[in-house]
Structures are given as structure tokens and as C-alpha cells.
CSV table of C-alpha atoms in Angstrom, one decimal:
chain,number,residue,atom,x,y,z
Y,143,UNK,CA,20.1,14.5,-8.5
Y,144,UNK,CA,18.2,16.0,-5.6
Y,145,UNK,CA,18.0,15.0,-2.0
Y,146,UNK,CA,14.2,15.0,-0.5
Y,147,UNK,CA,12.8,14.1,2.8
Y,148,UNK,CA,9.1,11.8,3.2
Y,149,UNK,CA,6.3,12.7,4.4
Y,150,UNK,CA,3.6,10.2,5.1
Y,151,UNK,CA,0.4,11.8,5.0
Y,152,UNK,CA,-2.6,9.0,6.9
Y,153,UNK,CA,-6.2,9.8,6.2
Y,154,UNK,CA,-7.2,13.1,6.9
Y,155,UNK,CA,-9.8,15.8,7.0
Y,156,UNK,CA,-9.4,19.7,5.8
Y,157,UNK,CA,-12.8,21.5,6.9
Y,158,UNK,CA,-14.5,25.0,6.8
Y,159,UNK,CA,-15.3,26.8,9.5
Y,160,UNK,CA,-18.9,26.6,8.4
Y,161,UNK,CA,-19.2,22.5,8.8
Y,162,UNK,CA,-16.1,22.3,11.7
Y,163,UNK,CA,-18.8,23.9,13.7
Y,164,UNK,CA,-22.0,21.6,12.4
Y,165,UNK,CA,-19.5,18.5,13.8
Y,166,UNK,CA,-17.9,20.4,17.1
Y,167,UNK,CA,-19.1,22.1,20.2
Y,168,UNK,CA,-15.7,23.4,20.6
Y,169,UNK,CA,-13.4,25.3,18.2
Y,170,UNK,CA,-10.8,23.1,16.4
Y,171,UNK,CA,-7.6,23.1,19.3
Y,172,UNK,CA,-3.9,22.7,18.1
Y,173,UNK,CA,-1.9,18.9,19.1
Y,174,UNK,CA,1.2,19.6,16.7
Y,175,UNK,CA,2.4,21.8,13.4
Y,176,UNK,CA,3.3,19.9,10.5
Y,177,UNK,CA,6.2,19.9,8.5
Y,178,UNK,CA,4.4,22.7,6.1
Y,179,UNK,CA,4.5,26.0,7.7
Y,180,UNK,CA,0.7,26.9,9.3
Y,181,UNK,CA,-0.8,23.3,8.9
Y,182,UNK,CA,-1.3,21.7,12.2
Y,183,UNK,CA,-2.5,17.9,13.3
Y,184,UNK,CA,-5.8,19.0,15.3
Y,185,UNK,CA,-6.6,17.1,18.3
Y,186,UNK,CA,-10.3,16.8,17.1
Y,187,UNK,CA,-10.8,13.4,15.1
Y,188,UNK,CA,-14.0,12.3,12.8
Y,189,UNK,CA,-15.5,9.3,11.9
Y,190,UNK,CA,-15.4,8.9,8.1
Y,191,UNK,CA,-18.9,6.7,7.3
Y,192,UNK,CA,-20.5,5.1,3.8
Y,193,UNK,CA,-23.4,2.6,3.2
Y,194,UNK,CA,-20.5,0.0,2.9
Y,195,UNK,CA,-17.9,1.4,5.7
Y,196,UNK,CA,-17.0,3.4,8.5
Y,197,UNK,CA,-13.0,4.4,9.6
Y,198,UNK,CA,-13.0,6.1,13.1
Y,199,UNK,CA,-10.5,7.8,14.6
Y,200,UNK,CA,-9.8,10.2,11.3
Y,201,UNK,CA,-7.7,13.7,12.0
Y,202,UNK,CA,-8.6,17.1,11.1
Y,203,UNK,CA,-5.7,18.7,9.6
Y,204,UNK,CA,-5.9,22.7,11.0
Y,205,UNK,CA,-6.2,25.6,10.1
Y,206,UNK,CA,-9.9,25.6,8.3
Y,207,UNK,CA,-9.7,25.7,4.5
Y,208,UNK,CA,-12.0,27.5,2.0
Y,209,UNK,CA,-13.1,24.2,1.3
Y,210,UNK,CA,-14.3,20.5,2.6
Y,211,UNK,CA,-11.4,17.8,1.2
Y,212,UNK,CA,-11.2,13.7,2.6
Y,213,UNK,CA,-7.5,12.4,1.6
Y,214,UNK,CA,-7.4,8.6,1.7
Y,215,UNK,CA,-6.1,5.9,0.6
Y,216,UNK,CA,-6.8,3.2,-1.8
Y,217,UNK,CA,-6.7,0.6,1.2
Y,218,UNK,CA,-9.0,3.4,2.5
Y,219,UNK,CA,-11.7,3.8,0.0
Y,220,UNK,CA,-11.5,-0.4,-0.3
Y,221,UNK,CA,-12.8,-0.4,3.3
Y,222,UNK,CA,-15.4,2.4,2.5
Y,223,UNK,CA,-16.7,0.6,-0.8
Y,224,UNK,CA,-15.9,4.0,-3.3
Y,225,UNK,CA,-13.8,4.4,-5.5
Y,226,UNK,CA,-12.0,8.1,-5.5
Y,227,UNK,CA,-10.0,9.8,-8.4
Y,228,UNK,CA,-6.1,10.2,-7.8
Y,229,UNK,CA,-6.2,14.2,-7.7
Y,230,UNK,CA,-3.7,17.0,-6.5
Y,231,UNK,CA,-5.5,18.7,-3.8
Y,232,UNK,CA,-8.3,21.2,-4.2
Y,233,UNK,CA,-9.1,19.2,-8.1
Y,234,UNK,CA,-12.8,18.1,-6.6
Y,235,UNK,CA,-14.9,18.0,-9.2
Y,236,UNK,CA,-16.9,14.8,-9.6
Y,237,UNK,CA,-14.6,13.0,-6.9
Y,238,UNK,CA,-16.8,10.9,-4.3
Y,239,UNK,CA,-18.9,11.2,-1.6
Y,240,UNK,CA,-19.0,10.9,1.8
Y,241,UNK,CA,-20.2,11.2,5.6
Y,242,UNK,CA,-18.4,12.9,8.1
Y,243,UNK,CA,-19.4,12.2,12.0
Y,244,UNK,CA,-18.2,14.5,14.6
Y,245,UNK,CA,-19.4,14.8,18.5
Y,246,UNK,CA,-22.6,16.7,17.9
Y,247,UNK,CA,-23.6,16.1,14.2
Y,248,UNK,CA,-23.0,14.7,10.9
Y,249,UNK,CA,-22.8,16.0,7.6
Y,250,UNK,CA,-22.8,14.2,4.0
Y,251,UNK,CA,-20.5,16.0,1.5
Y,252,UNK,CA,-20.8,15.6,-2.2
Y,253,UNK,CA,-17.5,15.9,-4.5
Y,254,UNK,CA,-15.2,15.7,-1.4
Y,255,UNK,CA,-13.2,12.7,-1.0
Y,256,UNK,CA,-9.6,12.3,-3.5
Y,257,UNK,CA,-6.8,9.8,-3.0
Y,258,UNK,CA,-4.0,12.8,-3.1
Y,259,UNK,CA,-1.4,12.5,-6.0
Y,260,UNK,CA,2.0,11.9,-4.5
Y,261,UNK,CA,3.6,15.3,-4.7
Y,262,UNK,CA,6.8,17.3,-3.7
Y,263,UNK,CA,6.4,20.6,-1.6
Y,264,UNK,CA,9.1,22.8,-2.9
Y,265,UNK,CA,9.3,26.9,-2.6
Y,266,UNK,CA,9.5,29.4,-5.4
Y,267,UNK,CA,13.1,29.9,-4.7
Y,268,UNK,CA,14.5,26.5,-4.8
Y,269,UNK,CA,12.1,25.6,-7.8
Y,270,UNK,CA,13.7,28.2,-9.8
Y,271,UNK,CA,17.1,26.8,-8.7
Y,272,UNK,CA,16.1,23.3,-9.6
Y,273,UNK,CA,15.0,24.2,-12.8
Y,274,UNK,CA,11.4,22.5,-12.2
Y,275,UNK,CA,7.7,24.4,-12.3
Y,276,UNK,CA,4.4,23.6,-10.9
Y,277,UNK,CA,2.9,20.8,-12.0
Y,278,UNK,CA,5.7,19.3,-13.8
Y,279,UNK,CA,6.4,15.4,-13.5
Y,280,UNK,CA,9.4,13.9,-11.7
Y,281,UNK,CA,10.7,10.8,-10.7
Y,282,UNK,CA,11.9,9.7,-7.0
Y,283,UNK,CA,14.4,6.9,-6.4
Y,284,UNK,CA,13.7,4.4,-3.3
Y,285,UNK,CA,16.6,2.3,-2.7
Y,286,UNK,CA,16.1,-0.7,0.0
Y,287,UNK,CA,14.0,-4.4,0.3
Y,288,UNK,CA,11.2,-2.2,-1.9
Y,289,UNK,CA,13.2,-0.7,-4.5
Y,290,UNK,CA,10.9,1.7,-7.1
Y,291,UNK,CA,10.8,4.5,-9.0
Y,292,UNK,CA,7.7,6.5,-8.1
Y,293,UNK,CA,6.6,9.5,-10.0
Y,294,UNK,CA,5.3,12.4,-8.0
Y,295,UNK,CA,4.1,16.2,-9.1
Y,296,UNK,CA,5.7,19.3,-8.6
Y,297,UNK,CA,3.7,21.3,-5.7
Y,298,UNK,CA,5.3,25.3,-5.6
Y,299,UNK,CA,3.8,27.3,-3.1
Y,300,UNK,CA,5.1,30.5,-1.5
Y,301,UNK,CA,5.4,28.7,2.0
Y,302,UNK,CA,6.3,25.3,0.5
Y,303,UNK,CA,9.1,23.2,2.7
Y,304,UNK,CA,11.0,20.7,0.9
Y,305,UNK,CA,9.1,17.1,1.0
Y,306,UNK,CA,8.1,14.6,-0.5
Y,307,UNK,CA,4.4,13.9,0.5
Y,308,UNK,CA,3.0,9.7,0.0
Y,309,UNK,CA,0.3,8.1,1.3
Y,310,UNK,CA,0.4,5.2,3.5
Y,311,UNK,CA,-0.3,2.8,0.7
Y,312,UNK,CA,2.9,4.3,-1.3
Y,313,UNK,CA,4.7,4.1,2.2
Y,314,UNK,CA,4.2,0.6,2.5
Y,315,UNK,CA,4.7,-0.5,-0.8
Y,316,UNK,CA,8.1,1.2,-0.9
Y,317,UNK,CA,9.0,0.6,3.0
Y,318,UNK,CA,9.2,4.2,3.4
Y,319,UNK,CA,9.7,5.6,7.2
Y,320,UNK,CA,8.5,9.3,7.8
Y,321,UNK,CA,11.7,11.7,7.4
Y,322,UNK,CA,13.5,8.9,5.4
Y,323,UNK,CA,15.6,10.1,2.5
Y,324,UNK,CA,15.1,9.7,-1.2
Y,325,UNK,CA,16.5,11.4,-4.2
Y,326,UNK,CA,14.4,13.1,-6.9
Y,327,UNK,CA,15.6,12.8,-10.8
Y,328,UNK,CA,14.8,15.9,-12.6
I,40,UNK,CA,9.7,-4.5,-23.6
I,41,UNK,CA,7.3,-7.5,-22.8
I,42,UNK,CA,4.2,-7.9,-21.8
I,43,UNK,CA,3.2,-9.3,-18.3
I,44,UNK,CA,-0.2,-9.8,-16.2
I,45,UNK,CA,-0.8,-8.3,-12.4
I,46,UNK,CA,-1.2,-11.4,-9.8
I,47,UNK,CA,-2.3,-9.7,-6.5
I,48,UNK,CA,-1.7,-11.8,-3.6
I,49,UNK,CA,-3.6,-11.2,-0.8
I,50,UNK,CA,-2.0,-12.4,2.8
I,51,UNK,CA,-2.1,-16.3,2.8
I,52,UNK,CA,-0.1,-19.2,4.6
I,53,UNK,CA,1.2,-22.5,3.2
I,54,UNK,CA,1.3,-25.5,5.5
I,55,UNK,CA,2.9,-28.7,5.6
I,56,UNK,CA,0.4,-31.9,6.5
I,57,UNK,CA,1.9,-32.2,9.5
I,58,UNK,CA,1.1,-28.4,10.7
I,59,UNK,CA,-2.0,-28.1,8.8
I,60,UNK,CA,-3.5,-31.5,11.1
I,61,UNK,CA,-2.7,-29.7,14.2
I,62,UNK,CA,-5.1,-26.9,13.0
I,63,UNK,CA,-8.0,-28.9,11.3
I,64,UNK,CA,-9.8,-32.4,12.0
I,65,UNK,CA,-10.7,-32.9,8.1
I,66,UNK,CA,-8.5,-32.7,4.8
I,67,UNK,CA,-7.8,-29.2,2.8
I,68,UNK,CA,-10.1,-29.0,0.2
I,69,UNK,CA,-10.0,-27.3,-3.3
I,70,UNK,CA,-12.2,-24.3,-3.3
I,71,UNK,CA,-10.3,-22.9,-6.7
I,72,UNK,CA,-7.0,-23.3,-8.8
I,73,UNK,CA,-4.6,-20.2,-8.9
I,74,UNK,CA,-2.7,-19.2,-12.2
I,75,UNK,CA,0.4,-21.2,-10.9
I,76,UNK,CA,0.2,-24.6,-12.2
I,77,UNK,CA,-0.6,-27.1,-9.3
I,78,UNK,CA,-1.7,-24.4,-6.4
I,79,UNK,CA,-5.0,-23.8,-5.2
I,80,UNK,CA,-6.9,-21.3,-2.5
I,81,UNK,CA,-8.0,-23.8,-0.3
I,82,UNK,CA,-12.0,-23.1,1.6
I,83,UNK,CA,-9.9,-23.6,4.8
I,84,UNK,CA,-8.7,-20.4,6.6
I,85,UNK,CA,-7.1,-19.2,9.8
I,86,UNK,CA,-6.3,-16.4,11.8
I,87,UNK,CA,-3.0,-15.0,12.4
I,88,UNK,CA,-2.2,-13.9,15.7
I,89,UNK,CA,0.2,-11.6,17.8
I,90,UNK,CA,0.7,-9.9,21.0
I,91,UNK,CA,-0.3,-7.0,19.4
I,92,UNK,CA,-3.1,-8.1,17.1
I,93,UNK,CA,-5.4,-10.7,15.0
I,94,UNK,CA,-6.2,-11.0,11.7
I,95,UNK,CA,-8.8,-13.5,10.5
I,96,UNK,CA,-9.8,-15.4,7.3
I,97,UNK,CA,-6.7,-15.3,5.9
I,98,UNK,CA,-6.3,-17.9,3.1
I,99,UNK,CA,-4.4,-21.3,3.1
I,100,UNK,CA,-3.3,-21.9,-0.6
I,101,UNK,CA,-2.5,-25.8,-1.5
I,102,UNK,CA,-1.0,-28.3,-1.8
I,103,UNK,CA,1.0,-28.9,1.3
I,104,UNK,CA,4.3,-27.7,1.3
I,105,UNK,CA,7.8,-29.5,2.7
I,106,UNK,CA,8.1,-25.8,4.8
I,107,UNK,CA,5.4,-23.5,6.8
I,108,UNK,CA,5.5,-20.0,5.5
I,109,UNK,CA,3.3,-17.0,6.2
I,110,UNK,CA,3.6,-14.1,3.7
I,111,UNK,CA,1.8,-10.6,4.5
I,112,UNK,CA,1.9,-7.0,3.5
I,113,UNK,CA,3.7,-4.3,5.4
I,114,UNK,CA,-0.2,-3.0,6.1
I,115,UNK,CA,-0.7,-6.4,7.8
I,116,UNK,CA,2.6,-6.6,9.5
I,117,UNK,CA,1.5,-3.2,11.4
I,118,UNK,CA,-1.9,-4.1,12.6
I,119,UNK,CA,0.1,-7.4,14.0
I,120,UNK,CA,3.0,-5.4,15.4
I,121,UNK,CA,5.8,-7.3,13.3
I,122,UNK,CA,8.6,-6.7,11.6
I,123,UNK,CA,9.1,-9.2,8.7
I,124,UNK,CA,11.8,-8.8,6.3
I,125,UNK,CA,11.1,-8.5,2.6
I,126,UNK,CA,11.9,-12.0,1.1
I,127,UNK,CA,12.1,-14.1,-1.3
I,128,UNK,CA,9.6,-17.2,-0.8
I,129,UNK,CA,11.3,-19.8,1.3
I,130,UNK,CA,14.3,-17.7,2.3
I,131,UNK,CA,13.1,-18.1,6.4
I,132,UNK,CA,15.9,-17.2,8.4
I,133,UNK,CA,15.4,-14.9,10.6
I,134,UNK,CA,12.0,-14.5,9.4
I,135,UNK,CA,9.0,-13.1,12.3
I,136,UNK,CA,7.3,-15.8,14.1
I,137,UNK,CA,3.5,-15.9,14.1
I,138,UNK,CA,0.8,-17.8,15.8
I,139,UNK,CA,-1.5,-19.7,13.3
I,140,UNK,CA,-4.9,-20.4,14.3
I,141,UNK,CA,-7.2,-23.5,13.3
I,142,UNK,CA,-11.0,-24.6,13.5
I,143,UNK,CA,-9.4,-27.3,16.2
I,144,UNK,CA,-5.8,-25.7,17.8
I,145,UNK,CA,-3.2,-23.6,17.5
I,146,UNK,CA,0.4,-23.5,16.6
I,147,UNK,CA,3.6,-20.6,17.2
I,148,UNK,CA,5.7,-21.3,14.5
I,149,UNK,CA,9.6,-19.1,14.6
I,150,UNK,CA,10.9,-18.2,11.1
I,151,UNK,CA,7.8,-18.2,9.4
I,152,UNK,CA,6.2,-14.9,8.2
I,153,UNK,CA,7.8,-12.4,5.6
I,154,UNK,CA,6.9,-9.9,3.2
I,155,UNK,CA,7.1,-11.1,-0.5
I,156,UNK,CA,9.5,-9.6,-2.5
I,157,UNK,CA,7.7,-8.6,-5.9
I,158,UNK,CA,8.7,-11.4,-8.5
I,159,UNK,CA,7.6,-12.8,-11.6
I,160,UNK,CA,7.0,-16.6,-12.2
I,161,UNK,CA,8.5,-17.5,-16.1
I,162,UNK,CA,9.0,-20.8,-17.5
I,163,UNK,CA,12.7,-21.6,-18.3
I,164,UNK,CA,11.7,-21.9,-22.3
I,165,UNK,CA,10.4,-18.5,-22.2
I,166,UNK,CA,13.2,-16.8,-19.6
I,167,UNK,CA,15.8,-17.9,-22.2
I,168,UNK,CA,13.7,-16.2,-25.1
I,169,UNK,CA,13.9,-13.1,-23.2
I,170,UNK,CA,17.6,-13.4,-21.9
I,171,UNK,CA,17.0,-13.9,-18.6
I,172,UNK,CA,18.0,-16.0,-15.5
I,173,UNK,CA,16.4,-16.6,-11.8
I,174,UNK,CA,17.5,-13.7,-9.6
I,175,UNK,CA,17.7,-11.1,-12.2
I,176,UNK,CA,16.0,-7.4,-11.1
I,177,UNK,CA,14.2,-6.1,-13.6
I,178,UNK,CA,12.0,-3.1,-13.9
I,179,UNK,CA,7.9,-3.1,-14.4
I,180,UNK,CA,6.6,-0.3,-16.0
I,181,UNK,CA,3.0,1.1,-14.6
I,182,UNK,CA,0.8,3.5,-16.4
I,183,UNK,CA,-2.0,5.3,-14.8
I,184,UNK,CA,-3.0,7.8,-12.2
I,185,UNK,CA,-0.2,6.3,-9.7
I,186,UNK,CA,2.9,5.6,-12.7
I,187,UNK,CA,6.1,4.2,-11.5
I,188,UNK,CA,8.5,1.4,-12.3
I,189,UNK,CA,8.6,-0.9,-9.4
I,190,UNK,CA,11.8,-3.3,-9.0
I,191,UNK,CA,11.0,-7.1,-9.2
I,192,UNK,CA,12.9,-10.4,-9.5
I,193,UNK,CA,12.7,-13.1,-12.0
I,194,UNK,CA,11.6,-16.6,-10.5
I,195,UNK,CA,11.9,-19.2,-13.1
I,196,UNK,CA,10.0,-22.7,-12.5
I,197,UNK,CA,9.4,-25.6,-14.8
I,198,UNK,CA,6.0,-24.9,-14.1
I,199,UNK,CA,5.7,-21.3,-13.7
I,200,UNK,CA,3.0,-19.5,-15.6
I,201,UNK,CA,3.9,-15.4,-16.7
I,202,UNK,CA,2.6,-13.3,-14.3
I,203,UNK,CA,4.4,-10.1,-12.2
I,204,UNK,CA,2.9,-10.8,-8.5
I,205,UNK,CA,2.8,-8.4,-6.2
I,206,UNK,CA,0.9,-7.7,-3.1
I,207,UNK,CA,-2.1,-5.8,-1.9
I,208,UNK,CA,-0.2,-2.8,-0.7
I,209,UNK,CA,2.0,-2.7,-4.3
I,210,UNK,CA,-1.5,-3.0,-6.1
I,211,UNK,CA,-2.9,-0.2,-3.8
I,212,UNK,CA,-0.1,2.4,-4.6
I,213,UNK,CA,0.4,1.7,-8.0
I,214,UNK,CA,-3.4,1.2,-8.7
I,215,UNK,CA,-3.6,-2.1,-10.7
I,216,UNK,CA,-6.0,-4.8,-10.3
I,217,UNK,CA,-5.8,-8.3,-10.6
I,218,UNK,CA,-4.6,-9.2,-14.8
I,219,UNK,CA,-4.4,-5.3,-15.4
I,220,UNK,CA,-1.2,-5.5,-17.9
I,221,UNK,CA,1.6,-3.7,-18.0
I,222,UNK,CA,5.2,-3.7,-19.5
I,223,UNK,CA,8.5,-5.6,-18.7
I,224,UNK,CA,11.6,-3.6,-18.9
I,225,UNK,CA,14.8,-5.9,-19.6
């Protein structure tokens, strides 16, 4: 049994450079790194709008990507009026639509908005040591008033730092606290 | 392994008569039965209020009750700025306190709001078919794009109708709807 640390991922944005700059005046500006190494919180926010529902106040995870991706959640997408596939990030295809407002402009993106698959960030080192591969299946034990068993994906990358990513719908469900510590059955 | 149906409850408050008169110049009224024998959502709702925030149209479910309770999900609990424990219904002590508000007043009740622990209503004819008493944890199995086995306790009544009832943010995170079925672990 493995120890793992959670990280509670809210709504978010990952944008090009391309439609950053149809939403911005001003280049996307740094407010704090995140726990995986090169992602920062930006301190530029959009407005996330359908024909049923609009959140504001929705961060733009840094640096720009290759491509457009929404992460929300179920409560999320309940509020919007879609309906988005559970999908590890980057797995677009036929996921849902949506509007993003920024200060200037506003853009509609087809095949763009997931609810992210729980996952666990892990390095190609430690992976090897724990005997798990990309993509495999796991299980994560959450003692406490909320008591579960959740199952999450393995997510090796070169740069990965050890933790176990949920959404805010997961979080509550399991009274999960960012940085709280759960263990992971292999 | 047994068979069980989702009940999502949705935030809601029971009232005693008493309470409920302070809030309302006319009777609760039936606007539909629930699966539990006897209770009904009522057409009558309220908001729940805070320091730090409101939340309106939130359900009264009949009949009276000898005890006011409040039950909400840990999403609600941080738009309101509260803390309530995760209980079983009508264990109060130390509960959050919560002001309740009515077409005609208003009333701050103490020891009154809590988070519902995940349970699931059985008869005591079909809890001693499957071996098993009031209190006892037992593990519901959940297929589907968001699997896990979440923790929940066994809550016989004479009255009690199957059903594994959870709340919005449990449905959110494990991705069931209302009567979606899914297995009993014993």
C-alpha cells in the first residue's frame, strides 16, 4: 500500500495561444505554480457560457497548451445544461461544447469541454518501482465521515509529481481537503 | 451481492408544526409522495440562510417531525460557510445552526443542519434475509465512468422501502441518477 497526496482540481481552462489572444489584450500573467512542475494558476479568469448557463470567474491554467480543453464538474455541466464524457485529458473527441468569454471577445469551441477522469500523477521512476503503467486502474482508500474506495487512472509523465488529482464533486463526496492523505491499493 | 436502487436527496428540511407555523400562515400541503412510506415533498419551500450566504427553494419534506433538522451537501455547506458534521438523521448534537426562512418569518434554530451519512432504508423482514442489522457498514458497488465502492450504513425501519440514498454531491462523483441500480456488497 501506497501513500498519495490530493489534489483538488476546480473548473478550469487550458488555452492556445491562438484563442488566449482572441479573449485577452494582455499576455496570460503568472498568480502561482501548481503542484505539477510548469503548470501555473493564471491570474486571467473566463466566463464559461451555454444557452442554459453561464459560471464566471473560471481560471486559466498556464502555460498555453497545443490545444483548447474545459475541465468541470458534474455539478458544473448541471448548471451549464450539457452533459460531458468522463475523459483523461487531451481524449476530445465528440465531448461538448461551449463558450468561452474573455475581456475583449468570445469564442464557441466545439469538442472541448470533459469532466477529467480522477487520475494519479506519478513519474517514470517511481511507476517502475510501484510496479504500475500508464493507464492502468487503481484503487484509493478514503478513511473519515465519507469513507470510499474511489478508482482513479494511472497518469506517467516524465515531469509527473506524486498526486492524486479529484474534482470538487469527488472532493466533497469523500470530504477530501487539498494535500490530505490517502493510500492507493495496487 | 444484492441489488439496490439510487435515492438522491437533494438539500431539504423537516419541521415540527410548531416551527413550520412560525414560517407559514397556511398548512403543508402534499405536492408528491417519496419512496419512503408516509413522506412527502411538500409545495412549501424556504431559504436557508447564513452570515455567509443564502440558499433558496429548498424543499420541506412531510409530515411534521417531533425534531427540526436541516440536511445539506458539503457543496451547500460551502456556499453557506458551515461546517456540518456527517450524520446520521436525528443524531443533532453539536450539529451547525441555520436560519430557516418562511413566506411569513424567520427562525435560527442551533443543532439543526448536518450532512447525511449515505444509508440504506430496509425493512426488518428483508435485513434478516440478508443478515443484517441497523448500523452495519456495508459497501455499494458503482459501475461506470466514475466506479467506486462508497461506504454506507444500514437503517432498518418497519416501514422502510429498499433504496441506497445518497446525496447530490455522492450522485455527482459517482455519476448515478435517481433509481440507477447498482450492487450491495455484504
Amino acid at each position: 500500500m501506497k501513500k498519495v497526496k490530493v489534489g483538488i482540481s476546480n473548473r478550469h481552462v487550458h488555452l492556445t495561444e491562438d484563442v488566449y489572444n482572441m479573449l485577452f489584450a494582455t499576455p496570460l500573467t503568472k498568480k502561482n505554480d501548481l503542484t505539477q512542475t510548469g503548470d501555473f494558476a493564471a491570474n486571467e479568469v473566463v466566463t464559461l457560457k451555454t444557452q442554459k448557463g453561464t459560471i464566471e470567474h473560471v481560471r486559466i491554467i498556464g502555460p498555453y497548451r497545443s490545444y483548447n480543453q474545459v475541465e468541470i464538474s458534474r455539478s458544473d455541466a448541471r448548471k451549464l445544461g450539457i452533459n460531458p464524457p468522463v475523459r483523461k485529458s487531451g481524449d476530445l473527441e465528440n465531448s461538448e461544447a461551449i463558450t468561452i468569454v474573455g475581456e475583449k471577445g468570445e469564442v464557441t469551441l466545439e469538442n472541448v469541454c470533459i469532466i477529467a477522469e480522477r487520475h494519479i500523477h506519478i513519474n517514470p521512476s517511481l511507476a517502475n518501482e510501484w510496479k504500475v503503467n500508464d493507464g492502468d486502474l487503481v484503487q484509493v482508500s478514503i478513511k473519515g465521515d465519507k469513507s470510499c474506495l474511489l478508482d482513479a487512472h494511472i497518469k506517467v509523465s516524465e515531469n509527473g509529481v506524486l498526486a492524486f488529482h479529484i474534482d470538487t464533486d469527488d472532493a466533497n463526496a469523500a470530504s477530501l481537503e487539498q494535500d490530505d492523505e490517502v493510500e492507493v491499493f495496487l
